[in-house]
Amino acid sequence: MAIQLLADSACDLPLSFFEENNATLIPLRVEIDSKEYDDLLSISPEQLYNHVREGKMPKTSQASPQVMQTIFRELAENKQPGIYIAFSSELSGTYQTAMMVHDQVMEDFPNLDLTIIDSKCASLGYGLVVMEAAKAIKNNGSREDILNDIRFFCQHMEHLFTVEDLEFLARGGRVSKASAFIGGLLNIKPLLHVEDGKLVPLEKIRGRKKLFKRMLELMKERGSDFEDQIIGISHGDDEEAAQQVKDMIFSELNVKDVYISMIGAAVGSHSGPGTIALFFLNQTKS
């Protein structure tokens, strides 16, 4: 029986990806004005950014244990093997909840054949891992090869990103309120990356043009074998800036392809409109 791929909405892939690849979506949750939404299912990225621009402050919560339990039990009842690639455990409790639900379901269904992987990735960096897993499953690779492939991508995925407004990261405790105020005052943009699943500030750069140039410089320093990989760009409702970065990449590097997606409601609640993120592998399989 084919392996069932599961991923949560923090991978920032569109609903069409899940439909086309017969993958199971586990939505994180977003709360606005005391109303709760399922990320990607009952709130779109565009709706989230419209709410934020109206001054509303969304809150997020991890994926529902009840939803996980239903999905995991169904896998067990159908004797179907599954692989769930989860949002970084350093940024959400979703992975820990999945492990807890897995153990609970195992009590009733000892035959549950589900591997849960902590991607230590976020947004489209996580999404590129999920895309690779879907491709490996379609190619009918062995389970061991598929898992090795997924773990390789998780381990070697680079994240470089900047936010338009530091206040969103400050609210989530990612930067200090003072840094957020000074940054906004001086047009200083933070450049961050992900290290072992956590958000880590790298540099502060004045002006977006210099920032995008620096992101490309770092990509050249850290990445390799670009002609063999798909580069990811995700954006907080700023298609124009994403396209600008894409054009810069194509003008300076020989890459296989560039995939662009909008940052979803769950991740976008913490990064805000105008976020631009770049994802690539620092090593590719020979």
CSV table of C-alpha atoms in Angstrom, one decimal:
chain,number,residue,atom,x,y,z
A,1,MET,CA,0.0,0.0,0.0
A,2,ALA,CA,1.3,3.5,-0.9
A,3,ILE,CA,2.7,5.6,1.9
A,4,GLN,CA,0.3,8.5,2.9
A,5,LEU,CA,2.1,11.8,3.3
A,6,LEU,CA,0.9,14.2,6.0
A,7,ALA,CA,2.0,17.8,6.6
A,8,ASP,CA,0.6,20.8,8.5
A,9,SER,CA,-0.3,24.1,7.1
A,10,ALA,CA,3.0,25.8,8.4
A,11,CYS,CA,4.6,24.4,5.2
A,12,ASP,CA,3.0,27.3,3.3
A,13,LEU,CA,2.1,25.2,0.3
A,14,PRO,CA,-1.3,25.9,-1.4
A,15,LEU,CA,-4.3,23.7,-0.9
A,16,SER,CA,-3.9,22.6,-4.6
A,17,PHE,CA,-0.6,20.9,-3.6
A,18,PHE,CA,-2.3,18.7,-1.1
A,19,GLU,CA,-5.1,17.8,-3.6
A,20,GLU,CA,-2.8,17.1,-6.5
A,21,ASN,CA,-0.5,14.9,-4.4
A,22,ASN,CA,-3.2,13.2,-2.3
A,23,ALA,CA,-1.4,14.5,0.8
A,24,THR,CA,-3.2,15.0,4.1
A,25,LEU,CA,-3.3,18.5,5.5
A,26,ILE,CA,-3.3,19.1,9.3
A,27,PRO,CA,-4.2,22.8,9.8
A,28,LEU,CA,-2.8,25.0,12.5
A,29,ARG,CA,-5.4,27.4,14.0
A,30,VAL,CA,-5.7,31.2,13.8
A,31,GLU,CA,-7.9,33.3,16.1
A,32,ILE,CA,-9.1,36.8,15.0
A,33,ASP,CA,-11.7,38.7,17.1
A,34,SER,CA,-12.4,35.6,19.2
A,35,LYS,CA,-13.3,33.6,16.1
A,36,GLU,CA,-11.1,30.5,15.3
A,37,TYR,CA,-10.1,29.5,11.8
A,38,ASP,CA,-8.4,26.4,10.3
A,39,ASP,CA,-5.3,27.7,8.4
A,40,LEU,CA,-5.7,27.3,4.7
A,41,LEU,CA,-9.2,25.6,5.1
A,42,SER,CA,-11.3,28.4,6.5
A,43,ILE,CA,-8.9,31.4,6.2
A,44,SER,CA,-6.8,32.2,3.2
A,45,PRO,CA,-3.4,34.0,3.4
A,46,GLU,CA,-5.0,37.0,1.7
A,47,GLN,CA,-7.8,37.2,4.3
A,48,LEU,CA,-5.2,37.1,7.1
A,49,TYR,CA,-3.2,40.0,5.7
A,50,ASN,CA,-6.4,42.1,5.1
A,51,HIS,CA,-7.3,41.6,8.8
A,52,VAL,CA,-3.8,42.6,9.9
A,53,ARG,CA,-3.9,45.7,7.7
A,54,GLU,CA,-7.2,46.6,9.4
A,55,GLY,CA,-5.3,46.6,12.7
A,56,LYS,CA,-6.5,43.3,14.0
A,57,MET,CA,-4.0,41.2,15.9
A,58,PRO,CA,-4.3,37.4,15.2
A,59,LYS,CA,-3.3,34.7,17.6
A,60,THR,CA,-2.3,31.2,16.6
A,61,SER,CA,-2.4,27.8,18.2
A,62,GLN,CA,-1.1,24.4,17.2
A,63,ALA,CA,-3.0,21.8,15.2
A,64,SER,CA,-5.9,20.2,16.9
A,65,PRO,CA,-5.2,16.9,18.8
A,66,GLN,CA,-8.7,15.8,17.9
A,67,VAL,CA,-8.1,16.3,14.2
A,68,MET,CA,-4.8,14.4,14.5
A,69,GLN,CA,-6.4,11.6,16.4
A,70,THR,CA,-9.1,11.1,13.6
A,71,ILE,CA,-6.4,11.1,10.9
A,72,PHE,CA,-4.1,8.7,12.8
A,73,ARG,CA,-6.9,6.3,13.6
A,74,GLU,CA,-8.0,6.2,10.0
A,75,LEU,CA,-4.5,5.3,8.9
A,76,ALA,CA,-4.4,2.5,11.5
A,77,GLU,CA,-7.9,1.2,10.6
A,78,ASN,CA,-6.9,1.1,6.9
A,79,LYS,CA,-3.6,-0.5,7.7
A,80,GLN,CA,-2.0,2.3,5.7
A,81,PRO,CA,1.6,3.4,6.4
A,82,GLY,CA,2.1,7.1,6.8
A,83,ILE,CA,4.9,9.8,7.2
A,84,TYR,CA,4.0,13.0,8.9
A,85,ILE,CA,6.6,15.8,8.4
A,86,ALA,CA,5.9,18.4,11.1
A,87,PHE,CA,6.6,22.1,11.6
A,88,SER,CA,9.7,22.8,13.7
A,89,SER,CA,9.3,21.8,17.3
A,90,GLU,CA,11.2,25.0,18.3
A,91,LEU,CA,8.5,27.2,16.8
A,92,SER,CA,5.3,25.3,17.6
A,93,GLY,CA,4.0,22.6,19.9
A,94,THR,CA,2.4,20.7,16.9
A,95,TYR,CA,5.2,18.1,16.7
A,96,GLN,CA,5.0,17.3,20.4
A,97,THR,CA,1.2,17.0,20.2
A,98,ALA,CA,1.5,14.7,17.2
A,99,MET,CA,3.9,12.4,19.2
A,100,MET,CA,1.5,12.4,22.1
A,101,VAL,CA,-1.5,11.6,19.9
A,102,HIS,CA,0.5,8.9,18.1
A,103,ASP,CA,1.2,7.1,21.5
A,104,GLN,CA,-2.5,7.4,22.5
A,105,VAL,CA,-3.7,5.9,19.2
A,106,MET,CA,-1.1,3.1,19.5
A,107,GLU,CA,-2.8,2.0,22.7
A,108,ASP,CA,-5.9,1.1,20.6
A,109,PHE,CA,-4.1,0.3,17.4
A,110,PRO,CA,-0.7,-1.2,18.0
A,111,ASN,CA,-0.4,-1.7,14.2
A,112,LEU,CA,-0.3,2.0,13.5
A,113,ASP,CA,2.5,2.5,11.0
A,114,LEU,CA,3.2,6.2,11.2
A,115,THR,CA,6.6,7.9,11.2
A,116,ILE,CA,6.6,11.5,12.6
A,117,ILE,CA,9.5,13.7,11.6
A,118,ASP,CA,10.4,17.0,13.3
A,119,SER,CA,11.5,19.0,10.2
A,120,LYS,CA,13.2,21.8,12.2
A,121,CYS,CA,12.0,23.9,9.2
A,122,ALA,CA,9.4,26.6,8.7
A,123,SER,CA,7.3,28.1,5.9
A,124,LEU,CA,8.4,27.2,2.4
A,125,GLY,CA,11.7,25.7,3.7
A,126,TYR,CA,9.4,23.1,5.3
A,127,GLY,CA,7.3,23.2,2.2
A,128,LEU,CA,10.3,22.2,0.0
A,129,VAL,CA,10.9,19.2,2.2
A,130,VAL,CA,7.2,18.2,1.8
A,131,MET,CA,7.5,18.6,-2.0
A,132,GLU,CA,10.5,16.4,-2.1
A,133,ALA,CA,8.7,13.8,0.0
A,134,ALA,CA,5.7,13.8,-2.3
A,135,LYS,CA,8.1,13.3,-5.3
A,136,ALA,CA,9.9,10.4,-3.6
A,137,ILE,CA,6.6,8.7,-2.7
A,138,LYS,CA,5.4,9.1,-6.3
A,139,ASN,CA,8.6,7.5,-7.5
A,140,ASN,CA,7.8,4.4,-5.4
A,141,GLY,CA,11.1,4.6,-3.5
A,142,SER,CA,11.5,2.3,-0.5
A,143,ARG,CA,10.4,3.7,2.8
A,144,GLU,CA,14.0,3.8,4.1
A,145,ASP,CA,15.1,5.8,1.0
A,146,ILE,CA,12.1,8.2,1.3
A,147,LEU,CA,12.9,8.8,5.0
A,148,ASN,CA,16.6,9.3,4.3
A,149,ASP,CA,15.7,11.8,1.6
A,150,ILE,CA,13.3,13.7,3.9
A,151,ARG,CA,15.9,13.8,6.7
A,152,PHE,CA,18.6,15.0,4.3
A,153,PHE,CA,16.4,17.9,3.1
A,154,CYS,CA,15.5,18.8,6.7
A,155,GLN,CA,19.1,18.8,7.8
A,156,HIS,CA,20.4,20.9,4.8
A,157,MET,CA,17.6,23.4,4.3
A,158,GLU,CA,18.7,27.0,4.7
A,159,HIS,CA,16.3,29.8,5.6
A,160,LEU,CA,17.0,33.5,5.1
A,161,PHE,CA,14.3,36.0,5.7
A,162,THR,CA,13.4,39.5,6.5
A,163,VAL,CA,10.3,41.2,7.9
A,164,GLU,CA,8.8,44.5,6.9
A,165,ASP,CA,7.7,45.4,10.5
A,166,LEU,CA,9.7,44.1,13.5
A,167,GLU,CA,6.7,44.6,15.7
A,168,PHE,CA,5.3,41.2,14.6
A,169,LEU,CA,8.4,39.3,15.7
A,170,ALA,CA,8.5,41.4,18.9
A,171,ARG,CA,5.0,40.4,19.8
A,172,GLY,CA,6.0,36.8,19.4
A,173,GLY,CA,9.1,37.4,21.6
A,174,ARG,CA,11.5,37.0,18.7
A,175,VAL,CA,13.1,40.4,19.1
A,176,SER,CA,12.9,43.1,21.8
A,177,LYS,CA,10.3,45.8,21.7
A,178,ALA,CA,13.2,48.4,21.8
A,179,SER,CA,14.8,46.8,18.7
A,180,ALA,CA,11.4,46.8,16.9
A,181,PHE,CA,11.0,50.5,17.6
A,182,ILE,CA,14.5,51.6,16.6
A,183,GLY,CA,14.3,49.4,13.5
A,184,GLY,CA,11.1,51.0,12.3
A,185,LEU,CA,12.5,54.5,13.0
A,186,LEU,CA,15.6,54.1,11.0
A,187,ASN,CA,14.4,51.8,8.2
A,188,ILE,CA,16.6,49.1,9.5
A,189,LYS,CA,15.6,45.6,8.3
A,190,PRO,CA,16.5,42.5,10.2
A,191,LEU,CA,18.0,39.5,8.4
A,192,LEU,CA,17.3,36.3,10.2
A,193,HIS,CA,17.8,32.6,9.6
A,194,VAL,CA,16.9,29.3,11.2
A,195,GLU,CA,19.4,27.4,13.2
A,196,ASP,CA,18.4,24.0,14.6
A,197,GLY,CA,14.7,24.9,14.2
A,198,LYS,CA,15.0,28.3,16.0
A,199,LEU,CA,14.8,31.8,14.6
A,200,VAL,CA,18.2,33.5,14.9
A,201,PRO,CA,19.0,37.1,13.9
A,202,LEU,CA,22.0,37.4,11.6
A,203,GLU,CA,22.4,41.1,10.6
A,204,LYS,CA,20.6,44.4,10.5
A,205,ILE,CA,20.6,46.2,7.1
A,206,ARG,CA,19.3,49.6,6.1
A,207,GLY,CA,17.0,49.5,3.1
A,208,ARG,CA,15.4,46.7,1.2
A,209,LYS,CA,17.6,46.9,-1.9
A,210,LYS,CA,20.8,46.2,0.1
A,211,LEU,CA,19.0,43.6,2.1
A,212,PHE,CA,18.0,41.5,-1.0
A,213,LYS,CA,21.5,41.9,-2.3
A,214,ARG,CA,22.9,40.6,1.0
A,215,MET,CA,20.4,37.6,1.0
A,216,LEU,CA,21.7,36.6,-2.5
A,217,GLU,CA,25.4,37.0,-1.3
A,218,LEU,CA,24.7,34.6,1.6
A,219,MET,CA,22.8,32.2,-0.6
A,220,LYS,CA,26.0,32.0,-2.8
A,221,GLU,CA,28.2,31.5,0.2
A,222,ARG,CA,26.0,28.8,1.8
A,223,GLY,CA,24.4,27.0,-1.1
A,224,SER,CA,25.8,24.6,-3.6
A,225,ASP,CA,24.8,22.7,-6.8
A,226,PHE,CA,22.0,25.2,-7.6
A,227,GLU,CA,21.4,23.8,-11.0
A,228,ASP,CA,20.1,20.6,-9.3
A,229,GLN,CA,17.7,22.2,-6.9
A,230,ILE,CA,14.4,24.2,-6.7
A,231,ILE,CA,14.8,27.4,-4.8
A,232,GLY,CA,11.9,28.6,-2.6
A,233,ILE,CA,10.7,32.1,-2.0
A,234,SER,CA,7.8,32.9,0.3
A,235,HIS,CA,6.2,36.3,0.9
A,236,GLY,CA,3.8,38.1,3.1
A,237,ASP,CA,1.4,39.3,0.4
A,238,ASP,CA,4.2,41.0,-1.6
A,239,GLU,CA,4.4,39.2,-4.9
A,240,GLU,CA,6.3,42.1,-6.4
A,241,ALA,CA,9.2,41.8,-4.0
A,242,ALA,CA,9.2,38.0,-4.4
A,243,GLN,CA,9.4,38.4,-8.1
A,244,GLN,CA,12.2,40.9,-7.7
A,245,VAL,CA,14.3,38.4,-5.7
A,246,LYS,CA,13.4,35.6,-8.2
A,247,ASP,CA,14.7,37.8,-11.0
A,248,MET,CA,17.9,38.5,-9.1
A,249,ILE,CA,18.5,34.8,-8.6
A,250,PHE,CA,18.0,34.0,-12.3
A,251,SER,CA,20.3,36.8,-13.3
A,252,GLU,CA,23.2,35.7,-11.1
A,253,LEU,CA,22.8,31.9,-10.7
A,254,ASN,CA,22.0,28.9,-12.8
A,255,VAL,CA,19.2,27.3,-10.8
A,256,LYS,CA,16.9,24.5,-11.7
A,257,ASP,CA,13.7,26.5,-10.8
A,258,VAL,CA,12.3,28.9,-8.4
A,259,TYR,CA,9.0,28.2,-6.6
A,260,ILE,CA,7.1,31.1,-5.0
A,261,SER,CA,4.3,30.8,-2.4
A,262,MET,CA,2.5,33.2,-0.1
A,263,ILE,CA,3.1,32.8,3.6
A,264,GLY,CA,0.0,31.2,5.1
A,265,ALA,CA,-2.2,32.6,7.9
A,266,ALA,CA,-0.5,30.7,10.8
A,267,VAL,CA,3.1,31.7,10.0
A,268,GLY,CA,2.0,35.1,8.6
A,269,SER,CA,0.4,36.0,11.9
A,270,HIS,CA,3.9,36.1,13.4
A,271,SER,CA,5.9,37.5,10.5
A,272,GLY,CA,3.4,40.0,9.1
A,273,PRO,CA,2.8,41.6,5.7
A,274,GLY,CA,5.9,42.3,3.6
A,275,THR,CA,8.0,39.4,4.8
A,276,ILE,CA,10.3,37.9,2.2
A,277,ALA,CA,12.0,34.5,2.8
A,278,LEU,CA,14.5,32.6,0.7
A,279,PHE,CA,15.1,28.8,1.0
A,280,PHE,CA,17.7,26.6,-0.5
A,281,LEU,CA,19.9,23.6,0.2
A,282,ASN,CA,23.4,24.1,1.5
A,283,GLN,CA,24.3,20.7,0.0
A,284,THR,CA,22.7,18.4,-2.5
A,285,LYS,CA,22.8,14.7,-2.8
A,286,SER,CA,25.5,13.5,-5.2
